[in-house]
PDB file of C-alpha atoms in Angstrom:
ATOM      1  CA  UNK A   1     -13.610  25.760 243.305  1.00 95.00           C
ATOM      2  CA  UNK A   2     -12.842  23.959 246.541  1.00 98.00           C
ATOM      3  CA  UNK A   3     -14.382  25.292 249.747  1.00 98.00           C
ATOM      4  CA  UNK A   4     -13.278  24.291 253.230  1.00 98.00           C
ATOM      5  CA  UNK A   5     -15.664  24.652 256.153  1.00 98.00           C
ATOM      6  CA  UNK A   6     -15.375  24.174 259.893  1.00 98.00           C
ATOM      7  CA  UNK A   7     -18.346  23.797 262.235  1.00 98.00           C
ATOM      8  CA  UNK A   8     -17.755  25.273 265.696  1.00 98.00           C
ATOM      9  CA  UNK A   9     -19.570  25.939 268.948  1.00 96.00           C
ATOM     10  CA  UNK A  10     -17.765  27.557 271.888  1.00 94.00           C
ATOM     11  CA  UNK A  11     -14.407  25.748 272.517  1.00 94.00           C
ATOM     12  CA  UNK A  12     -12.133  28.624 271.506  1.00 96.00           C
ATOM     13  CA  UNK A  13      -9.073  26.773 272.771  1.00 96.00           C
ATOM     14  CA  UNK A  14      -9.842  23.799 270.559  1.00 97.00           C
ATOM     15  CA  UNK A  15     -10.708  25.927 267.525  1.00 98.00           C
ATOM     16  CA  UNK A  16      -7.599  28.104 267.891  1.00 98.00           C
ATOM     17  CA  UNK A  17      -5.378  25.014 268.041  1.00 98.00           C
ATOM     18  CA  UNK A  18      -7.087  23.607 264.931  1.00 98.00           C
ATOM     19  CA  UNK A  19      -6.904  26.853 262.939  1.00 98.00           C
ATOM     20  CA  UNK A  20      -3.203  27.156 263.790  1.00 98.00           C
ATOM     21  CA  UNK A  21      -2.622  23.982 261.731  1.00 98.00           C
ATOM     22  CA  UNK A  22      -4.760  25.004 258.762  1.00 98.00           C
ATOM     23  CA  UNK A  23      -2.338  26.954 256.543  1.00 97.00           C
ATOM     24  CA  UNK A  24      -2.205  23.985 254.079  1.00 98.00           C
ATOM     25  CA  UNK A  25      -6.006  23.913 254.027  1.00 98.00           C
ATOM     26  CA  UNK A  26      -6.208  27.635 253.263  1.00 97.00           C
ATOM     27  CA  UNK A  27      -3.688  27.165 250.460  1.00 97.00           C
ATOM     28  CA  UNK A  28      -5.686  24.315 248.905  1.00 97.00           C
ATOM     29  CA  UNK A  29      -9.128  25.945 249.124  1.00 97.00           C
ATOM     30  CA  UNK A  30     -10.318  29.116 247.446  1.00 95.00           C
ATOM     31  CA  UNK A  31     -12.973  29.653 250.107  1.00 96.00           C
ATOM     32  CA  UNK A  32     -12.499  28.994 253.835  1.00 98.00           C
ATOM     33  CA  UNK A  33     -15.259  29.521 256.380  1.00 98.00           C
ATOM     34  CA  UNK A  34     -16.053  28.777 260.009  1.00 98.00           C
ATOM     35  CA  UNK A  35     -19.738  28.440 260.824  1.00 98.00           C
ATOM     36  CA  UNK A  36     -20.402  29.234 264.486  1.00 98.00           C
ATOM     37  CA  UNK A  37     -23.424  28.063 266.403  1.00 97.00           C
ATOM     38  CA  UNK A  38     -24.414  30.963 268.702  1.00 97.00           C
ATOM     39  CA  UNK A  39     -21.983  33.273 266.910  1.00 98.00           C
ATOM     40  CA  UNK A  40     -20.312  36.081 268.865  1.00 97.00           C
ATOM     41  CA  UNK A  41     -17.933  38.928 268.048  1.00 97.00           C
ATOM     42  CA  UNK A  42     -15.144  36.916 269.686  1.00 97.00           C
ATOM     43  CA  UNK A  43     -15.897  34.094 267.226  1.00 98.00           C
ATOM     44  CA  UNK A  44     -15.631  36.477 264.284  1.00 98.00           C
ATOM     45  CA  UNK A  45     -12.335  37.873 265.542  1.00 98.00           C
ATOM     46  CA  UNK A  46     -10.853  34.410 266.019  1.00 98.00           C
ATOM     47  CA  UNK A  47     -11.778  33.274 262.498  1.00 98.00           C
ATOM     48  CA  UNK A  48     -10.367  36.470 260.994  1.00 97.00           C
ATOM     49  CA  UNK A  49      -7.034  35.974 262.781  1.00 97.00           C
ATOM     50  CA  UNK A  50      -6.476  32.839 260.743  1.00 97.00           C
ATOM     51  CA  UNK A  51      -7.871  34.045 257.412  1.00 96.00           C
ATOM     52  CA  UNK A  52     -11.266  32.344 257.641  1.00 98.00           C
ATOM     53  CA  UNK A  53     -14.600  33.942 256.845  1.00 98.00           C
ATOM     54  CA  UNK A  54     -17.014  33.822 259.792  1.00 98.00           C
ATOM     55  CA  UNK A  55     -20.656  32.821 259.365  1.00 98.00           C
ATOM     56  CA  UNK A  56     -23.114  31.580 261.926  1.00 98.00           C
ATOM     57  CA  UNK A  57     -26.433  31.447 263.692  1.00 97.00           C
ATOM     58  CA  UNK A  58     -27.699  33.221 266.790  1.00 96.00           C
ATOM     59  CA  UNK A  59     -28.787  29.907 268.344  1.00 96.00           C
ATOM     60  CA  UNK A  60     -27.175  26.513 268.806  1.00 95.00           C
ATOM     61  CA  UNK A  61     -28.390  24.486 265.840  1.00 96.00           C
ATOM     62  CA  UNK A  62     -26.402  21.405 266.823  1.00 95.00           C
ATOM     63  CA  UNK A  63     -24.368  19.311 264.404  1.00 96.00           C
ATOM     64  CA  UNK A  64     -27.157  18.768 261.869  1.00 97.00           C
ATOM     65  CA  UNK A  65     -28.471  22.321 261.754  1.00 97.00           C
ATOM     66  CA  UNK A  66     -25.000  23.802 261.998  1.00 97.00           C
ATOM     67  CA  UNK A  67     -23.618  21.636 259.205  1.00 98.00           C
ATOM     68  CA  UNK A  68     -26.580  22.512 256.988  1.00 98.00           C
ATOM     69  CA  UNK A  69     -25.897  26.182 257.716  1.00 98.00           C
ATOM     70  CA  UNK A  70     -22.217  25.704 256.935  1.00 98.00           C
ATOM     71  CA  UNK A  71     -22.860  23.963 253.602  1.00 98.00           C
ATOM     72  CA  UNK A  72     -25.401  26.605 252.575  1.00 97.00           C
ATOM     73  CA  UNK A  73     -22.837  29.398 252.888  1.00 97.00           C
ATOM     74  CA  UNK A  74     -19.940  27.605 251.171  1.00 97.00           C
ATOM     75  CA  UNK A  75     -19.166  28.818 247.664  1.00 96.00           C
ATOM     76  CA  UNK A  76     -17.336  25.937 246.010  1.00 97.00           C
ATOM     77  CA  UNK A  77     -18.706  23.007 244.024  1.00 97.00           C
ATOM     78  CA  UNK A  78     -16.391  20.708 246.006  1.00 98.00           C
ATOM     79  CA  UNK A  79     -16.290  20.980 249.775  1.00 98.00           C
ATOM     80  CA  UNK A  80     -14.247  19.711 252.681  1.00 98.00           C
ATOM     81  CA  UNK A  81     -16.259  19.561 255.893  1.00 98.00           C
ATOM     82  CA  UNK A  82     -14.678  19.290 259.330  1.00 97.00           C
ATOM     83  CA  UNK A  83     -15.307  20.286 262.925  1.00 97.00           C
ATOM     84  CA  UNK A  84     -13.420  22.512 265.322  1.00 97.00           C
ATOM     85  CA  UNK A  85     -11.518  19.581 266.853  1.00 97.00           C
ATOM     86  CA  UNK A  86     -10.050  18.269 263.574  1.00 98.00           C
ATOM     87  CA  UNK A  87      -6.534  19.721 263.203  1.00 98.00           C
ATOM     88  CA  UNK A  88      -4.303  18.995 260.225  1.00 98.00           C
ATOM     89  CA  UNK A  89      -1.861  16.279 261.312  1.00 97.00           C
ATOM     90  CA  UNK A  90       0.453  15.848 258.302  1.00 98.00           C
ATOM     91  CA  UNK A  91       3.204  18.013 256.725  1.00 98.00           C
ATOM     92  CA  UNK A  92       2.125  20.524 254.046  1.00 98.00           C
ATOM     93  CA  UNK A  93       3.507  18.465 251.158  1.00 98.00           C
ATOM     94  CA  UNK A  94       1.670  15.335 252.304  1.00 98.00           C
ATOM     95  CA  UNK A  95      -1.507  17.359 252.822  1.00 98.00           C
ATOM     96  CA  UNK A  96      -1.316  18.826 249.314  1.00 98.00           C
ATOM     97  CA  UNK A  97      -0.667  15.440 247.707  1.00 98.00           C
ATOM     98  CA  UNK A  98      -3.496  13.646 249.512  1.00 98.00           C
ATOM     99  CA  UNK A  99      -6.026  16.411 248.861  1.00 98.00           C
ATOM    100  CA  UNK A 100      -5.044  16.510 245.192  1.00 98.00           C
ATOM    101  CA  UNK A 101      -5.440  12.730 244.940  1.00 98.00           C
ATOM    102  CA  UNK A 102      -8.844  12.860 246.628  1.00 98.00           C
ATOM    103  CA  UNK A 103     -10.041  15.655 244.347  1.00 98.00           C
ATOM    104  CA  UNK A 104      -8.871  13.773 241.266  1.00 98.00           C
ATOM    105  CA  UNK A 105     -10.731  10.644 242.375  1.00 98.00           C
ATOM    106  CA  UNK A 106     -13.881  12.690 242.997  1.00 98.00           C
ATOM    107  CA  UNK A 107     -13.581  14.383 239.594  1.00 98.00           C
ATOM    108  CA  UNK A 108     -13.120  11.049 237.805  1.00 98.00           C
ATOM    109  CA  UNK A 109     -16.208   9.533 239.395  1.00 98.00           C
ATOM    110  CA  UNK A 110     -14.081   6.950 241.191  1.00 98.00           C
ATOM    111  CA  UNK A 111     -15.668   8.014 244.481  1.00 98.00           C
ATOM    112  CA  UNK A 112     -18.644  10.108 245.551  1.00 98.00           C
ATOM    113  CA  UNK A 113     -17.197  10.953 248.959  1.00 98.00           C
ATOM    114  CA  UNK A 114     -13.710  10.611 250.415  1.00 98.00           C
ATOM    115  CA  UNK A 115     -13.032  10.380 254.127  1.00 98.00           C
ATOM    116  CA  UNK A 116     -10.096  12.581 255.126  1.00 98.00           C
ATOM    117  CA  UNK A 117      -9.587  11.849 258.799  1.00 97.00           C
ATOM    118  CA  UNK A 118      -6.481   9.831 259.733  1.00 97.00           C
ATOM    119  CA  UNK A 119      -7.831   6.331 259.199  1.00 95.00           C
ATOM    120  CA  UNK A 120      -5.702   4.907 262.011  1.00 95.00           C
ATOM    121  CA  UNK A 121      -6.628   7.590 264.576  1.00 93.00           C
ATOM    122  CA  UNK A 122      -7.897   5.613 267.572  1.00 90.00           C
ATOM    123  CA  UNK A 123     -10.645   8.067 268.526  1.00 87.00           C
ATOM    124  CA  UNK A 124     -14.041   7.286 266.959  1.00 86.00           C
ATOM    125  CA  UNK A 125     -12.324   4.322 265.303  1.00 93.00           C
ATOM    126  CA  UNK A 126     -14.067   1.488 263.469  1.00 94.00           C
ATOM    127  CA  UNK A 127     -11.189  -0.882 264.254  1.00 97.00           C
ATOM    128  CA  UNK A 128     -12.730  -2.493 267.396  1.00 97.00           C
ATOM    129  CA  UNK A 129     -15.899  -3.370 265.458  1.00 96.00           C
ATOM    130  CA  UNK A 130     -13.823  -5.012 262.742  1.00 98.00           C
ATOM    131  CA  UNK A 131     -11.551  -6.867 265.163  1.00 98.00           C
ATOM    132  CA  UNK A 132     -14.519  -8.418 266.924  1.00 98.00           C
ATOM    133  CA  UNK A 133     -15.079 -10.564 263.809  1.00 98.00           C
ATOM    134  CA  UNK A 134     -11.817 -10.568 261.846  1.00 98.00           C
ATOM    135  CA  UNK A 135      -8.100 -10.888 262.619  1.00 98.00           C
ATOM    136  CA  UNK A 136      -5.950  -7.779 262.841  1.00 97.00           C
ATOM    137  CA  UNK A 137      -2.802  -6.880 260.936  1.00 95.00           C
ATOM    138  CA  UNK A 138      -0.489  -9.891 260.897  1.00 93.00           C
ATOM    139  CA  UNK A 139      -2.632 -11.843 263.383  1.00 96.00           C
ATOM    140  CA  UNK A 140      -3.961 -15.361 262.972  1.00 96.00           C
ATOM    141  CA  UNK A 141      -7.631 -16.146 262.544  1.00 97.00           C
ATOM    142  CA  UNK A 142      -8.783 -17.673 265.827  1.00 97.00           C
ATOM    143  CA  UNK A 143     -11.483 -20.213 266.546  1.00 98.00           C
ATOM    144  CA  UNK A 144     -13.410 -17.577 268.524  1.00 97.00           C
ATOM    145  CA  UNK A 145     -13.460 -15.231 265.522  1.00 98.00           C
ATOM    146  CA  UNK A 146     -14.513 -18.017 263.169  1.00 98.00           C
ATOM    147  CA  UNK A 147     -17.350 -19.025 265.481  1.00 97.00           C
ATOM    148  CA  UNK A 148     -18.527 -15.441 265.787  1.00 98.00           C
ATOM    149  CA  UNK A 149     -18.612 -15.099 261.998  1.00 98.00           C
ATOM    150  CA  UNK A 150     -20.417 -18.426 261.709  1.00 97.00           C
ATOM    151  CA  UNK A 151     -23.077 -17.355 264.234  1.00 97.00           C
ATOM    152  CA  UNK A 152     -23.578 -13.887 262.704  1.00 98.00           C
ATOM    153  CA  UNK A 153     -22.543 -14.059 259.029  1.00 97.00           C
ATOM    154  CA  UNK A 154     -24.410 -10.968 257.869  1.00 96.00           C
ATOM    155  CA  UNK A 155     -23.068  -8.810 260.699  1.00 96.00           C
ATOM    156  CA  UNK A 156     -19.569 -10.164 260.055  1.00 98.00           C
ATOM    157  CA  UNK A 157     -19.761  -9.184 256.396  1.00 96.00           C
ATOM    158  CA  UNK A 158     -20.904  -5.689 257.274  1.00 95.00           C
ATOM    159  CA  UNK A 159     -18.101  -5.359 259.810  1.00 97.00           C
ATOM    160  CA  UNK A 160     -15.609  -6.349 257.109  1.00 98.00           C
ATOM    161  CA  UNK A 161     -16.304  -2.882 255.724  1.00 97.00           C
ATOM    162  CA  UNK A 162     -14.513  -1.463 258.775  1.00 97.00           C
ATOM    163  CA  UNK A 163     -11.247  -3.116 257.708  1.00 98.00           C
ATOM    164  CA  UNK A 164      -9.885   0.227 256.483  1.00 98.00           C
ATOM    165  CA  UNK A 165      -9.434   1.291 260.122  1.00 97.00           C
ATOM    166  CA  UNK A 166      -7.513  -1.829 261.134  1.00 97.00           C
ATOM    167  CA  UNK A 167      -5.558  -2.990 258.085  1.00 98.00           C
ATOM    168  CA  UNK A 168      -3.049  -1.165 255.882  1.00 97.00           C
ATOM    169  CA  UNK A 169      -4.338  -3.011 252.807  1.00 98.00           C
ATOM    170  CA  UNK A 170      -7.997  -3.957 253.360  1.00 98.00           C
ATOM    171  CA  UNK A 171      -8.354  -4.726 249.647  1.00 98.00           C
ATOM    172  CA  UNK A 172      -6.035  -7.716 250.151  1.00 97.00           C
ATOM    173  CA  UNK A 173      -8.056  -9.194 253.021  1.00 97.00           C
ATOM    174  CA  UNK A 174     -11.451  -8.322 251.475  1.00 98.00           C
ATOM    175  CA  UNK A 175     -11.077  -7.967 247.686  1.00 98.00           C
ATOM    176  CA  UNK A 176     -14.825  -8.425 247.234  1.00 97.00           C
ATOM    177  CA  UNK A 177     -15.450  -5.227 249.218  1.00 98.00           C
ATOM    178  CA  UNK A 178     -12.472  -2.904 248.710  1.00 98.00           C
ATOM    179  CA  UNK A 179     -10.487  -1.742 245.731  1.00 98.00           C
ATOM    180  CA  UNK A 180      -7.462   0.518 245.797  1.00 98.00           C
ATOM    181  CA  UNK A 181      -6.950   3.735 243.861  1.00 97.00           C
ATOM    182  CA  UNK A 182      -3.450   4.932 244.700  1.00 96.00           C
ATOM    183  CA  UNK A 183      -3.419   5.926 248.345  1.00 96.00           C
ATOM    184  CA  UNK A 184      -7.208   5.636 248.705  1.00 98.00           C
ATOM    185  CA  UNK A 185      -9.297   2.519 249.267  1.00 98.00           C
ATOM    186  CA  UNK A 186     -12.870   2.523 247.964  1.00 98.00           C
ATOM    187  CA  UNK A 187     -15.948   0.542 248.954  1.00 98.00           C
ATOM    188  CA  UNK A 188     -19.702   0.725 248.454  1.00 97.00           C
ATOM    189  CA  UNK A 189     -21.877   2.581 250.987  1.00 97.00           C
ATOM    190  CA  UNK A 190     -23.281  -0.835 251.944  1.00 96.00           C
ATOM    191  CA  UNK A 191     -20.049  -1.317 253.845  1.00 96.00           C
ATOM    192  CA  UNK A 192     -18.811   2.151 254.834  1.00 97.00           C
ATOM    193  CA  UNK A 193     -21.058   4.383 256.933  1.00 96.00           C
ATOM    194  CA  UNK A 194     -21.654   8.083 256.508  1.00 97.00           C
ATOM    195  CA  UNK A 195     -19.485   9.982 258.996  1.00 95.00           C
ATOM    196  CA  UNK A 196     -19.578  13.510 260.416  1.00 95.00           C
ATOM    197  CA  UNK A 197     -15.790  13.362 260.601  1.00 96.00           C
ATOM    198  CA  UNK A 198     -13.838  15.196 257.834  1.00 98.00           C
ATOM    199  CA  UNK A 199     -14.671  14.341 254.250  1.00 98.00           C
ATOM    200  CA  UNK A 200     -14.537  15.688 250.695  1.00 98.00           C
ATOM    201  CA  UNK A 201     -17.629  15.611 248.481  1.00 98.00           C
ATOM    202  CA  UNK A 202     -19.553  17.654 245.985  1.00 98.00           C
ATOM    203  CA  UNK A 203     -21.562  20.326 247.731  1.00 98.00           C
ATOM    204  CA  UNK A 204     -24.743  19.131 246.002  1.00 98.00           C
ATOM    205  CA  UNK A 205     -24.409  15.633 247.475  1.00 98.00           C
ATOM    206  CA  UNK A 206     -23.626  16.913 250.975  1.00 98.00           C
ATOM    207  CA  UNK A 207     -26.641  19.238 250.848  1.00 98.00           C
ATOM    208  CA  UNK A 208     -28.889  16.437 249.603  1.00 98.00           C
ATOM    209  CA  UNK A 209     -27.828  14.121 252.429  1.00 98.00           C
ATOM    210  CA  UNK A 210     -28.227  16.799 255.087  1.00 98.00           C
ATOM    211  CA  UNK A 211     -31.643  17.857 253.784  1.00 97.00           C
ATOM    212  CA  UNK A 212     -32.695  14.199 253.886  1.00 97.00           C
ATOM    213  CA  UNK A 213     -31.491  14.002 257.492  1.00 97.00           C
ATOM    214  CA  UNK A 214     -33.461  17.118 258.390  1.00 97.00           C
ATOM    215  CA  UNK A 215     -36.660  15.634 256.968  1.00 96.00           C
ATOM    216  CA  UNK A 216     -36.116  12.278 258.725  1.00 95.00           C
ATOM    217  CA  UNK A 217     -34.907  13.438 262.145  1.00 94.00           C
ATOM    218  CA  UNK A 218     -38.124  12.864 264.088  1.00 91.00           C
ATOM    219  CA  UNK A 219     -37.892   9.977 266.513  1.00 88.00           C
ATOM    220  CA  UNK A 220     -34.149   9.547 266.034  1.00 91.00           C
ATOM    221  CA  UNK A 221     -31.634   9.416 268.864  1.00 92.00           C
ATOM    222  CA  UNK A 222     -29.992  12.787 269.569  1.00 91.00           C
ATOM    223  CA  UNK A 223     -26.628  13.967 270.884  1.00 86.00           C
ATOM    224  CA  UNK A 224     -26.665  16.605 273.610  1.00 86.00           C
ATOM    225  CA  UNK A 225     -30.380  16.955 272.857  1.00 90.00           C
ATOM    226  CA  UNK A 226     -29.926  17.834 269.182  1.00 90.00           C
ATOM    227  CA  UNK A 227     -30.068  15.761 265.957  1.00 94.00           C
ATOM    228  CA  UNK A 228     -26.859  14.443 264.387  1.00 96.00           C
ATOM    229  CA  UNK A 229     -26.456  13.640 260.669  1.00 97.00           C
ATOM    230  CA  UNK A 230     -24.632  10.327 261.000  1.00 95.00           C
ATOM    231  CA  UNK A 231     -27.199   8.942 263.451  1.00 96.00           C
ATOM    232  CA  UNK A 232     -30.045   9.788 261.061  1.00 97.00           C
ATOM    233  CA  UNK A 233     -28.404   9.052 257.708  1.00 97.00           C
ATOM    234  CA  UNK A 234     -26.907   5.664 258.496  1.00 95.00           C
ATOM    235  CA  UNK A 235     -29.395   2.903 257.846  1.00 92.00           C
ATOM    236  CA  UNK A 236     -30.996   1.027 254.987  1.00 92.00           C
ATOM    237  CA  UNK A 237     -31.425   4.211 252.939  1.00 93.00           C
ATOM    238  CA  UNK A 238     -27.717   5.010 253.056  1.00 96.00           C
ATOM    239  CA  UNK A 239     -26.697   1.432 252.360  1.00 95.00           C
ATOM    240  CA  UNK A 240     -29.043   1.295 249.389  1.00 95.00           C
ATOM    241  CA  UNK A 241     -27.687   4.432 247.725  1.00 95.00           C
ATOM    242  CA  UNK A 242     -24.797   2.587 246.115  1.00 95.00           C
ATOM    243  CA  UNK A 243     -22.408   5.463 246.700  1.00 98.00           C
ATOM    244  CA  UNK A 244     -18.688   4.888 246.306  1.00 98.00           C
ATOM    245  CA  UNK A 245     -16.920   5.904 249.506  1.00 98.00           C
ATOM    246  CA  UNK A 246     -13.183   6.479 249.450  1.00 98.00           C
ATOM    247  CA  UNK A 247     -11.016   6.334 252.559  1.00 98.00           C
ATOM    248  CA  UNK A 248      -7.764   8.274 252.398  1.00 98.00           C
ATOM    249  CA  UNK A 249      -4.888   7.688 254.792  1.00 98.00           C
ATOM    250  CA  UNK A 250      -6.069  11.097 255.954  1.00 98.00           C
ATOM    251  CA  UNK A 251      -4.890  14.587 256.750  1.00 98.00           C
ATOM    252  CA  UNK A 252      -6.939  15.455 259.864  1.00 98.00           C
ATOM    253  CA  UNK A 253      -6.832  14.145 263.434  1.00 97.00           C
ATOM    254  CA  UNK A 254      -9.162  14.577 266.411  1.00 95.00           C
ATOM    255  CA  UNK A 255      -8.107  16.781 269.335  1.00 95.00           C
ATOM    256  CA  UNK A 256     -10.561  18.275 271.821  1.00 93.00           C
ATOM    257  CA  UNK A 257      -9.016  20.696 274.346  1.00 88.00           C
ATOM    258  CA  UNK A 258     -12.039  22.380 275.909  1.00 85.00           C
ATOM    259  CA  UNK A 259     -15.840  22.581 276.032  1.00 72.00           C
ATOM    260  CA  UNK A 260     -16.791  19.017 275.214  1.00 83.00           C
ATOM    261  CA  UNK A 261     -20.396  18.065 275.961  1.00 87.00           C
ATOM    262  CA  UNK A 262     -19.438  14.374 276.150  1.00 83.00           C
ATOM    263  CA  UNK A 263     -19.169  13.227 279.798  1.00 85.00           C
ATOM    264  CA  UNK A 264     -16.435  10.692 278.950  1.00 82.00           C
ATOM    265  CA  UNK A 265     -14.177  13.361 277.374  1.00 83.00           C
ATOM    266  CA  UNK A 266     -11.297  14.810 279.366  1.00 85.00           C
ATOM    267  CA  UNK A 267     -12.411  18.291 278.223  1.00 85.00           C
ATOM    268  CA  UNK A 268     -16.011  17.795 279.436  1.00 84.00           C
ATOM    269  CA  UNK A 269     -17.814  20.994 280.401  1.00 87.00           C
ATOM    270  CA  UNK A 270     -20.996  20.193 282.326  1.00 88.00           C
ATOM    271  CA  UNK A 271     -22.370  23.719 281.808  1.00 86.00           C
ATOM    272  CA  UNK A 272     -22.913  23.149 278.075  1.00 85.00           C
ATOM    273  CA  UNK A 273     -24.308  19.626 278.335  1.00 81.00           C
ATOM    274  CA  UNK A 274     -28.022  19.073 277.778  1.00 74.00           C
ATOM    275  CA  UNK A 275     -29.984  19.525 280.951  1.00 50.00           C
ATOM    276  CA  UNK A 276     -27.249  21.518 282.687  1.00 49.00           C
TER     277      UNK A 276
END
């Protein structure tokens, strides 16, 4: 069974807007849940309005603790994880086709994890990192780019793994890194980072990664004062796992309408930021 889970904390405007797009997600998944940090009755009512089961904690566990709580209460062997600011951004037929393709690739062993966020969404994009070393779509390779690659060859090769965010067909530009499986491009975890943005994986793998992050969180940089999976997981351990990471053209976007704790976000709310 496929489970779909959303992590949420406050931001009812954002969550409502996301849930309003999620009819295709509810149709695809046999189990749909929102896990609320600092859960309230208003949270439960909002989830129920859109056909989602409400779970949660009485305290703010942050992204790491909240995601671990979410995964622990999901019932399916395959899970889609997202956050409250990840609305569906494609028509229902496209959503169904891309989710079916991702599930088939997971079932075949062609990938261990498939990213499901719109790979050309400019927020949290890997494209600038790639374009610092490599030419963009239809652009010529400049002397400045060549010199940068010459000066930092190992960094340049790692950044080639970000090509999926900048190029329609990264497997053409970097055939030694990417291969294509239908509408999904696949590369080794040496080249594609773990991301907290929406993905499909087996629940056992997601739980294993999150438990590892929990046991290795000490001394790591935090976000809003709390540990974050992608900050902890990404490193030599992740790159050495040899996981196959698929990148779909995606079915989710990023849209924050209220209660962001990030000072550079238009929806910043200083009252929920660390130290407020």
